[in-house]
Tab-separated table of N, CA and C in Angstrom:
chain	number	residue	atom	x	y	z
A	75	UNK	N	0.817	-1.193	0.000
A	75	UNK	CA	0.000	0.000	0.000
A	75	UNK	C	0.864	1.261	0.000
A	76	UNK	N	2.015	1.401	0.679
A	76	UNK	CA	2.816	2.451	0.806
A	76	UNK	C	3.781	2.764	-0.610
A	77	UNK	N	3.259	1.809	-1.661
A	77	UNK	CA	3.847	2.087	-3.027
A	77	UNK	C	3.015	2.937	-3.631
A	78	UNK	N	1.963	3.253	-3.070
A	78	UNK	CA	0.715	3.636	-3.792
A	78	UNK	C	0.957	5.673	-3.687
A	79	UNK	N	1.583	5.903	-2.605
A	79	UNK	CA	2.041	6.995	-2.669
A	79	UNK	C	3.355	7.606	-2.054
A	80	UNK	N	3.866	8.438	-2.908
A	80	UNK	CA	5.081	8.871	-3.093
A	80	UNK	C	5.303	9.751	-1.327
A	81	UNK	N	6.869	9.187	-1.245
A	81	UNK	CA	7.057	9.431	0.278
A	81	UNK	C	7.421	10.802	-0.235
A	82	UNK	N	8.350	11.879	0.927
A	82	UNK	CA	8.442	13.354	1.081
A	82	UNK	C	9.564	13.236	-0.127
A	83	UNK	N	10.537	12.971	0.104
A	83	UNK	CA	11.139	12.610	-0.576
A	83	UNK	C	11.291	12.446	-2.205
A	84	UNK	N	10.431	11.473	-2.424
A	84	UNK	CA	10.239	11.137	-3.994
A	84	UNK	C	9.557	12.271	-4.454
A	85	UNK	N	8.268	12.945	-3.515
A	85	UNK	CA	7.994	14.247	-4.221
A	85	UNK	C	8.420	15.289	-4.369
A	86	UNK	N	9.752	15.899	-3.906
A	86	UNK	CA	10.564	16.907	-3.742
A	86	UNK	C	12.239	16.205	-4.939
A	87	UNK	N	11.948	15.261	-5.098
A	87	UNK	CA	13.067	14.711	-6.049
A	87	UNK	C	12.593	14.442	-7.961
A	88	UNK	N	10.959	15.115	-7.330
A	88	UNK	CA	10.065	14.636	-9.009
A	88	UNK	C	10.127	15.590	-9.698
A	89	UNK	N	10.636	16.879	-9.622
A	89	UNK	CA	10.825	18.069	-10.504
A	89	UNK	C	12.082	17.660	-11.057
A	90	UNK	N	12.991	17.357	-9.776
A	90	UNK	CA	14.320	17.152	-10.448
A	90	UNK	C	15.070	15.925	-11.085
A	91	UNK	N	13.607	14.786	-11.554
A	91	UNK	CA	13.910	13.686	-12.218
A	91	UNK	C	13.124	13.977	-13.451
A	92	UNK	N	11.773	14.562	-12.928
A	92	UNK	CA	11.668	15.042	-14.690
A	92	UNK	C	12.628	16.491	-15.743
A	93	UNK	N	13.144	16.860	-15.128
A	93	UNK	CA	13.614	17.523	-15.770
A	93	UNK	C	15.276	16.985	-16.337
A	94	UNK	N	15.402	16.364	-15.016
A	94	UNK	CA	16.925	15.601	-15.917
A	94	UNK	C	16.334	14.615	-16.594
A	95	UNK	N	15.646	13.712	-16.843
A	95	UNK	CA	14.980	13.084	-17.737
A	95	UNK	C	14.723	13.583	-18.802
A	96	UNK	N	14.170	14.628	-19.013
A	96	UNK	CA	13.492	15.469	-20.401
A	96	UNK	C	15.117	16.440	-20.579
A	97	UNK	N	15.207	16.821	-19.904
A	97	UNK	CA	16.356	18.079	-19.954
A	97	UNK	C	17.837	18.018	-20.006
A	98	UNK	N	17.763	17.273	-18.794
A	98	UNK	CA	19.149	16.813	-18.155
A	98	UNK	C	20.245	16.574	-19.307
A	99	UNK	N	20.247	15.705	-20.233
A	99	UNK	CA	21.290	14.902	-20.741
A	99	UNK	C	21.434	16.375	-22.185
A	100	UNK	N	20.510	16.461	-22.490
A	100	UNK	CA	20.378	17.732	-23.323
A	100	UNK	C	21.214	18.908	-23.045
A	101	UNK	N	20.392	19.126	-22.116
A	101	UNK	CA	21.165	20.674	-21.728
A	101	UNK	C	22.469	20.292	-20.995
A	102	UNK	N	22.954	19.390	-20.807
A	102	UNK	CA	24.260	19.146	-20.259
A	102	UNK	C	25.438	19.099	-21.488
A	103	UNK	N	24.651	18.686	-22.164
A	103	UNK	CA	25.319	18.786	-23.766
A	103	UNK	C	25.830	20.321	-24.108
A	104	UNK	N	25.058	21.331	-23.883
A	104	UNK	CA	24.996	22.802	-24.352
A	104	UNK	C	26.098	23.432	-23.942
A	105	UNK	N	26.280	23.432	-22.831
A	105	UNK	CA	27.036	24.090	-21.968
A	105	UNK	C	28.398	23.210	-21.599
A	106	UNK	N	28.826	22.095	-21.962
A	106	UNK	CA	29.318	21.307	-21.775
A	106	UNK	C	30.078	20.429	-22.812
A	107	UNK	N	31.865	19.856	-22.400
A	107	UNK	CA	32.055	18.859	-23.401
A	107	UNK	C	33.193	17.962	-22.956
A	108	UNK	N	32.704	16.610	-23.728
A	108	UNK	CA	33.716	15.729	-23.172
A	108	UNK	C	35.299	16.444	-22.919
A	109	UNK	N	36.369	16.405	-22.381
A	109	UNK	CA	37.872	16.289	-22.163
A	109	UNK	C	38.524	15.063	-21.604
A	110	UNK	N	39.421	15.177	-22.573
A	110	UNK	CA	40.500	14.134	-21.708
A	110	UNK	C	42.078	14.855	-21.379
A	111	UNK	N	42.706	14.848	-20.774
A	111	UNK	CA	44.095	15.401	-20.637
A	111	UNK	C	44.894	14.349	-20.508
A	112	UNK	N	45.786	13.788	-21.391
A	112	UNK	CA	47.304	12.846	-21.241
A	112	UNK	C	48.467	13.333	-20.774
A	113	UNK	N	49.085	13.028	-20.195
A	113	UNK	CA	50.504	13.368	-19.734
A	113	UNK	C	51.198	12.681	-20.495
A	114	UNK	N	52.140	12.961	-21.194
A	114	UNK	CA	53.258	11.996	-21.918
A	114	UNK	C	54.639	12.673	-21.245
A	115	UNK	N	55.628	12.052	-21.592
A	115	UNK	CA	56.939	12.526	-21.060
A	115	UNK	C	57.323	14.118	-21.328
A	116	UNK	N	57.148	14.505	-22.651
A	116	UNK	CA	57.165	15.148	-22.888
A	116	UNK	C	56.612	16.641	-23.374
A	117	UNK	N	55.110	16.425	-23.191
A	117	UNK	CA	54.152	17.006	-23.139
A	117	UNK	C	52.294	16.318	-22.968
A	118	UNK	N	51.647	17.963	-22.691
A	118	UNK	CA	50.305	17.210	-22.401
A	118	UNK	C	49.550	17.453	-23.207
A	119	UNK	N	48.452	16.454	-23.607
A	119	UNK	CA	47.416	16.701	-24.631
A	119	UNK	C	46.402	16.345	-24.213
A	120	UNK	N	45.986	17.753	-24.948
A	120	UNK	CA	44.691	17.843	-24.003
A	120	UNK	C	43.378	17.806	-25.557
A	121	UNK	N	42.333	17.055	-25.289
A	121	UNK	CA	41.855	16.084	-25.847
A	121	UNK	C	40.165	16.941	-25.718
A	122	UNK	N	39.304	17.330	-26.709
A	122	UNK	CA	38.079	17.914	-26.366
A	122	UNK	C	37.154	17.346	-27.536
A	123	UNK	N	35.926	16.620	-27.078
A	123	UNK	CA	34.781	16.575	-28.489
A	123	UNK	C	34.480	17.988	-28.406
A	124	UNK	N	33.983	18.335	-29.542
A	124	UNK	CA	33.051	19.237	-30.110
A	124	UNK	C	32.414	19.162	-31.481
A	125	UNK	N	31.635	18.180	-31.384
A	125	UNK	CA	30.558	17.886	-32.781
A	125	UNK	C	29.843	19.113	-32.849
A	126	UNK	N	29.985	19.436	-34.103
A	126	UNK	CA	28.987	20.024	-34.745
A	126	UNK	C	29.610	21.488	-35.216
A	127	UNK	N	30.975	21.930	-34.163
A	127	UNK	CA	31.289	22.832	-34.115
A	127	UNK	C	32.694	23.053	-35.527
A	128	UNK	N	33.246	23.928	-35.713
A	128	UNK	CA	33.674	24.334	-36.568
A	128	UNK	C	35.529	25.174	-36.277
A	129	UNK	N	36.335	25.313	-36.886
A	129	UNK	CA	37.384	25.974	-36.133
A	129	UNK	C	36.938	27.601	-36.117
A	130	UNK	N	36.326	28.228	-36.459
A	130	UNK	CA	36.564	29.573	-36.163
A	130	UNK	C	35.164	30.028	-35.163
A	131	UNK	N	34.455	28.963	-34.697
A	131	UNK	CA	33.870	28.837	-33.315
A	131	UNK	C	34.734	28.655	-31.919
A	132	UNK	N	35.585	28.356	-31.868
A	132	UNK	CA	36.285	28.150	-30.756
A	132	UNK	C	37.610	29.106	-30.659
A	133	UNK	N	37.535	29.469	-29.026
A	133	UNK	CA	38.935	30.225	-29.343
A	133	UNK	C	39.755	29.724	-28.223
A	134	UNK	N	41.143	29.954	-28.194
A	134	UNK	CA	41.603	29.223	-27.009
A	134	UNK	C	42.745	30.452	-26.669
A	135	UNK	N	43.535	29.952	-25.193
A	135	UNK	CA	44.246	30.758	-24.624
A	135	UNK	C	44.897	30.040	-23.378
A	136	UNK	N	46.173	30.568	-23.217
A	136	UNK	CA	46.706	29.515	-22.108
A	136	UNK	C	47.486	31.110	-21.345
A	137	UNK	N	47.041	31.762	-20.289
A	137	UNK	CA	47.452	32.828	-19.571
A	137	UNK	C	47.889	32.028	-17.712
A	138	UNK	N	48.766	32.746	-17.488
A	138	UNK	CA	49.118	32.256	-15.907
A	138	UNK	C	48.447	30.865	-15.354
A	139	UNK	N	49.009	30.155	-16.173
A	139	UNK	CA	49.210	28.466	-15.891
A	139	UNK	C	47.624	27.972	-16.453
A	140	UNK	N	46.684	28.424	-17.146
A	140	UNK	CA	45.104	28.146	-16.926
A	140	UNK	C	45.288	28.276	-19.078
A	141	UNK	N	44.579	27.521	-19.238
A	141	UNK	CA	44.308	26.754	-20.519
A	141	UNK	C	43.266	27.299	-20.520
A	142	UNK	N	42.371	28.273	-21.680
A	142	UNK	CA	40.991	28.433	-21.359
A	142	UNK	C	40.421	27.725	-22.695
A	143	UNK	N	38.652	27.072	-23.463
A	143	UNK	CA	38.170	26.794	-24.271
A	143	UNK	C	37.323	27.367	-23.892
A	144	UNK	N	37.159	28.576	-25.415
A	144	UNK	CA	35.798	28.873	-25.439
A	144	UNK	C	34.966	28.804	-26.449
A	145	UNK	N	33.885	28.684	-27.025
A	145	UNK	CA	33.273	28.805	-27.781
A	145	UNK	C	32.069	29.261	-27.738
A	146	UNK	N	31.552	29.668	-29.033
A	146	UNK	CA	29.951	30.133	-29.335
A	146	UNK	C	29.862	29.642	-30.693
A	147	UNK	N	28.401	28.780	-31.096
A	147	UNK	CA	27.572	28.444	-32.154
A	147	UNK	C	26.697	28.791	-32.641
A	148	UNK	N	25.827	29.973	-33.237
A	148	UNK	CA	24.745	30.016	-33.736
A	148	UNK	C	23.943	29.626	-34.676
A	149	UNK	N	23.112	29.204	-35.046
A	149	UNK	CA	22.503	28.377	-36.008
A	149	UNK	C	21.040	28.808	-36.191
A	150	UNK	N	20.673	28.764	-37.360
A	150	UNK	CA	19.242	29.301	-37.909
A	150	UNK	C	18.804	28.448	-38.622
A	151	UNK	N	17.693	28.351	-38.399
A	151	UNK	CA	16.835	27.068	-39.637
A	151	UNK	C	15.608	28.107	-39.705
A	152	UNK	N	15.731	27.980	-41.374
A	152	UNK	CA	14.340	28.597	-41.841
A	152	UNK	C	13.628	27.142	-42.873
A	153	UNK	N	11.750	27.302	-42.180
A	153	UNK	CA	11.169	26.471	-43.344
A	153	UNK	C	10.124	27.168	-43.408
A	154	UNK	N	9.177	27.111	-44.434
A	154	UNK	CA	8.126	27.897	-45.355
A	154	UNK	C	7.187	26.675	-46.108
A	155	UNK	N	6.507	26.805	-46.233
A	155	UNK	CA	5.507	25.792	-46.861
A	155	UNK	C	4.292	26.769	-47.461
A	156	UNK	N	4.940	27.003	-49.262
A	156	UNK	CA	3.536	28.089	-49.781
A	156	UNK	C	2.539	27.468	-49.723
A	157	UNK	N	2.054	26.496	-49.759
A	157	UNK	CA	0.645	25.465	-49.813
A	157	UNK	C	0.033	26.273	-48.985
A	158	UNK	N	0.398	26.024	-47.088
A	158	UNK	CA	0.053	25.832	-46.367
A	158	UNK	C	0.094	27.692	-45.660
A	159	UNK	N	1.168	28.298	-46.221
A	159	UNK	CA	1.002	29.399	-45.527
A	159	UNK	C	1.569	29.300	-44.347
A	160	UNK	N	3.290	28.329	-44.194
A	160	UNK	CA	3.295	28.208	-43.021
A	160	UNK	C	4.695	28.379	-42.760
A	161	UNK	N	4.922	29.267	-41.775
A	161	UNK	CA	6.522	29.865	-41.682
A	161	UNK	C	6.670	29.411	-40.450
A	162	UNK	N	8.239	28.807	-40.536
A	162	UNK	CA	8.515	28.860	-39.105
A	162	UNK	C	10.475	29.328	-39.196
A	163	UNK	N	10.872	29.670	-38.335
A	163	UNK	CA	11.764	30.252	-38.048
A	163	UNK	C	12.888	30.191	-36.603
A	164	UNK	N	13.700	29.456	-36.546
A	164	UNK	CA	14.435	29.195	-35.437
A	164	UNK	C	15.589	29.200	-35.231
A	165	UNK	N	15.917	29.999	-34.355
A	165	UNK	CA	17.608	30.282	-33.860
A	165	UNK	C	17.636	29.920	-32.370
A	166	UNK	N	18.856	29.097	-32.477
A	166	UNK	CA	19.289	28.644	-31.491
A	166	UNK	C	21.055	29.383	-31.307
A	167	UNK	N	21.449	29.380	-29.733
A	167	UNK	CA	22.585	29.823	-29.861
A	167	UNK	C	23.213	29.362	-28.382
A	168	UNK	N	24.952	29.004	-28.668
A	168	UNK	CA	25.244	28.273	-27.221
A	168	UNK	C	26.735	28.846	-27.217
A	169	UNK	N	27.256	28.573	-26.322
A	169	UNK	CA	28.339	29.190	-25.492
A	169	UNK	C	29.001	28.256	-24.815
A	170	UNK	N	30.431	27.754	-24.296
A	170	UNK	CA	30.594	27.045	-23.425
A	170	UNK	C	31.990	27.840	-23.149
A	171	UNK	N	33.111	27.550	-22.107
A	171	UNK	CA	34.138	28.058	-21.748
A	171	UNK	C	34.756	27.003	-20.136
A	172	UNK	N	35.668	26.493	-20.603
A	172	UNK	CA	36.333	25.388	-19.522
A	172	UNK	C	37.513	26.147	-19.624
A	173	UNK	N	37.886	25.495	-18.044
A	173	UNK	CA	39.401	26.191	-18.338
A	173	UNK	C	40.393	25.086	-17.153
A	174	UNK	N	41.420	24.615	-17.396
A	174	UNK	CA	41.971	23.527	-16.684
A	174	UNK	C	43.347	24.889	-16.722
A	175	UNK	N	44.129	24.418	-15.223
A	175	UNK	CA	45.183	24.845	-14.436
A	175	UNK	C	46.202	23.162	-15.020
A	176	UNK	N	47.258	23.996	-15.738
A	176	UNK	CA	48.408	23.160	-16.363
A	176	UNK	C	49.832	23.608	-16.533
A	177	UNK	N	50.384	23.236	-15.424
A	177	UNK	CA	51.788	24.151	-15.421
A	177	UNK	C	52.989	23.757	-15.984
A	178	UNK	N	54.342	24.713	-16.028
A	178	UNK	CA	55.302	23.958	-16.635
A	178	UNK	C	55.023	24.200	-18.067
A	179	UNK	N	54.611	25.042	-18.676
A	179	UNK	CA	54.448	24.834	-20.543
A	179	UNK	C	55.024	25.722	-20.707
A	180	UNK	N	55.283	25.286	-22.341
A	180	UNK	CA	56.315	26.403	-23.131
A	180	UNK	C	55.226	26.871	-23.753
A	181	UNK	N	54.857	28.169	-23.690
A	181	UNK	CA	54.062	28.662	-24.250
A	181	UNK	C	54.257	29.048	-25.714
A	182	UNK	N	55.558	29.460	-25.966
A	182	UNK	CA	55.306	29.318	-27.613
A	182	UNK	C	55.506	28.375	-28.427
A	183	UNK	N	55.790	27.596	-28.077
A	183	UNK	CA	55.417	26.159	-28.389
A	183	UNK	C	53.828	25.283	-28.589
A	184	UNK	N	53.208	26.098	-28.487
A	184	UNK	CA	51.835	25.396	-28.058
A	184	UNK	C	51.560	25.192	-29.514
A	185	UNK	N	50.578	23.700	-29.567
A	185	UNK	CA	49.635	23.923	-30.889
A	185	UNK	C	48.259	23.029	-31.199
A	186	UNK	N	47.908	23.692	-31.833
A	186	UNK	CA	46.324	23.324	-31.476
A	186	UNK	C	46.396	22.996	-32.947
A	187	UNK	N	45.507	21.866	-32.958
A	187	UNK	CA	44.466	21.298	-34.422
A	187	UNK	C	43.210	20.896	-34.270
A	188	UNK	N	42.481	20.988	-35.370
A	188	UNK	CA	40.787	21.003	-35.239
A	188	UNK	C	40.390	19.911	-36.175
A	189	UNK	N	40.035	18.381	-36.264
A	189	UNK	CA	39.336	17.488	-37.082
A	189	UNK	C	38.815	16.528	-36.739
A	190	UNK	N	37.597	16.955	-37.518
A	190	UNK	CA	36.466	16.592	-37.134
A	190	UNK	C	35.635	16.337	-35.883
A	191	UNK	N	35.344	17.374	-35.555
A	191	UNK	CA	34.948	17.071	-34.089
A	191	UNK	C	35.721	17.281	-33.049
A	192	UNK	N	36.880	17.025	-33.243
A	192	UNK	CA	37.663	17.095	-32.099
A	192	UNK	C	39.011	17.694	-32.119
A	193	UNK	N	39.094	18.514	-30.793
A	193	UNK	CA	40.205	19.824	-31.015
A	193	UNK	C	41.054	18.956	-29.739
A	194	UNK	N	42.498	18.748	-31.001
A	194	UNK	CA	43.507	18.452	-29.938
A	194	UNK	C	44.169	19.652	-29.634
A	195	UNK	N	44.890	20.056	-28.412
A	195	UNK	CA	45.981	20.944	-28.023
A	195	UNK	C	47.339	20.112	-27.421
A	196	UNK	N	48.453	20.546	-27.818
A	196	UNK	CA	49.795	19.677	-27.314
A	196	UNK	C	50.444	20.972	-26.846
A	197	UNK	N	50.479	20.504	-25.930
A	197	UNK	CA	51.282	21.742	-24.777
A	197	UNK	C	52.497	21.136	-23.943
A	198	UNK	N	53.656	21.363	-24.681
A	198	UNK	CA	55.104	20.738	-24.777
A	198	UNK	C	55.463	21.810	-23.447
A	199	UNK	N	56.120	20.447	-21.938
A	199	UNK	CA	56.209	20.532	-21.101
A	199	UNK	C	57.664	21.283	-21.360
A	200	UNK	N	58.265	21.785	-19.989
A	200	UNK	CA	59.465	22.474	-19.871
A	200	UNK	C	59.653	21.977	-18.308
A	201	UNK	N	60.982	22.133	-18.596
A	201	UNK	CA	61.293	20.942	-17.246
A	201	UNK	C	62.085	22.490	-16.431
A	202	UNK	N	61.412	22.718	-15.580
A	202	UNK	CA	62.197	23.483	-14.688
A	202	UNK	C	63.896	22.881	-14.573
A	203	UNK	N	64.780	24.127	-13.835
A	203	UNK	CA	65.912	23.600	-13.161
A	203	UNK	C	65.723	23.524	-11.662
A	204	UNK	N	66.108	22.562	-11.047
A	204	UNK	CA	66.248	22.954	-10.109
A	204	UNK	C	66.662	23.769	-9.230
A	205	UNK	N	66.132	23.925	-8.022
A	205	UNK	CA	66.957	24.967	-7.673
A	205	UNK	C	67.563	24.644	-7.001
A	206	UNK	N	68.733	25.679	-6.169
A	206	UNK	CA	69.740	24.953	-5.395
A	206	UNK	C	68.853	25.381	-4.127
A	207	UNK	N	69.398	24.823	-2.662
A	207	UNK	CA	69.204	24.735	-1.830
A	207	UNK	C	70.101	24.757	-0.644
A	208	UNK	N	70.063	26.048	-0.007
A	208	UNK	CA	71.077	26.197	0.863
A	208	UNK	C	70.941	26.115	2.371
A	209	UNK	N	71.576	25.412	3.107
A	209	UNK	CA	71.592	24.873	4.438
A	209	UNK	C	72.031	26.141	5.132
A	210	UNK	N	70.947	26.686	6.070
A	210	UNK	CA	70.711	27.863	6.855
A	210	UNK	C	71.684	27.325	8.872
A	211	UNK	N	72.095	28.010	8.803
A	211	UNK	CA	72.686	27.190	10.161
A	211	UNK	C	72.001	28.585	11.425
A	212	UNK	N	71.641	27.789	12.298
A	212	UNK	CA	70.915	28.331	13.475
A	212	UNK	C	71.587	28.626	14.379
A	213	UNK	N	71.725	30.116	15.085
A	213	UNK	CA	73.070	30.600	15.822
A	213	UNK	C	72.151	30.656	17.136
């Protein structure tokens, strides 16, 4: 009998299952995109989908250790139907911007490529020197 209605719980969790249900996986898409980052010996690559998108949608930047991706897409679909007398008209438009903390790069060294879908960046590490270290004696 207690299946029959939803505890406090399930009803305060039902806005936020229908909407990630209907919404969720969608709009997580918009604002959002896969990454991967590799470490290799010698540098890191950093690894991003972006279907659908294009190279002069995205812009990138690597300032005080922080890698930024940004982009914007706009898109318009027009359809018309003279029969029917029937217009419709739709623009959609999205934005996203990640930014990962990656230190140690040679910055003019950096380089980015864009195919199909997916924007690699190789950001060729620099090996600090060490530093020296001097033994302080306590008087």
């Amino acid at each position: 009998m207690n299946d029959l209605f939803p505890s406090k719980r399930e009803f305060w969790d039902l806005g936020r299952r229908f909407f990630d249900d209907a919404l969720g996986e969608n709009m997580a898409n918009l604002t959002s995109f896969k990454t991967d980052i590799i470490e290799k010996e010698d540098a890191y690559i950093v690894e991003a989908e972006l279907p659908g998108m294009s190279k002069d949608d995205i812009e990138l930047d690597y300032h005080d250790n922080i890698l930024t991706i940004r982009g914007r897409q706009e898109t318009e679909k027009n359809e018309q139907d003279e029969e029917r007398k029937y217009v419709r008209r739709e623009r959609s438009s999205r934005s996203f911007s990640r930014q990962f903390i990656i230190q140690d790069i040679d910055e003019d060294a950096i380089k980015a490529k864009f195919d199909n879908g997916i924007l690699e960046i190789n950001l060729p590490k620099i090996h600090p020197t060490p530093t020296k270290s001097t033994k302080i004696d306590i008087e």
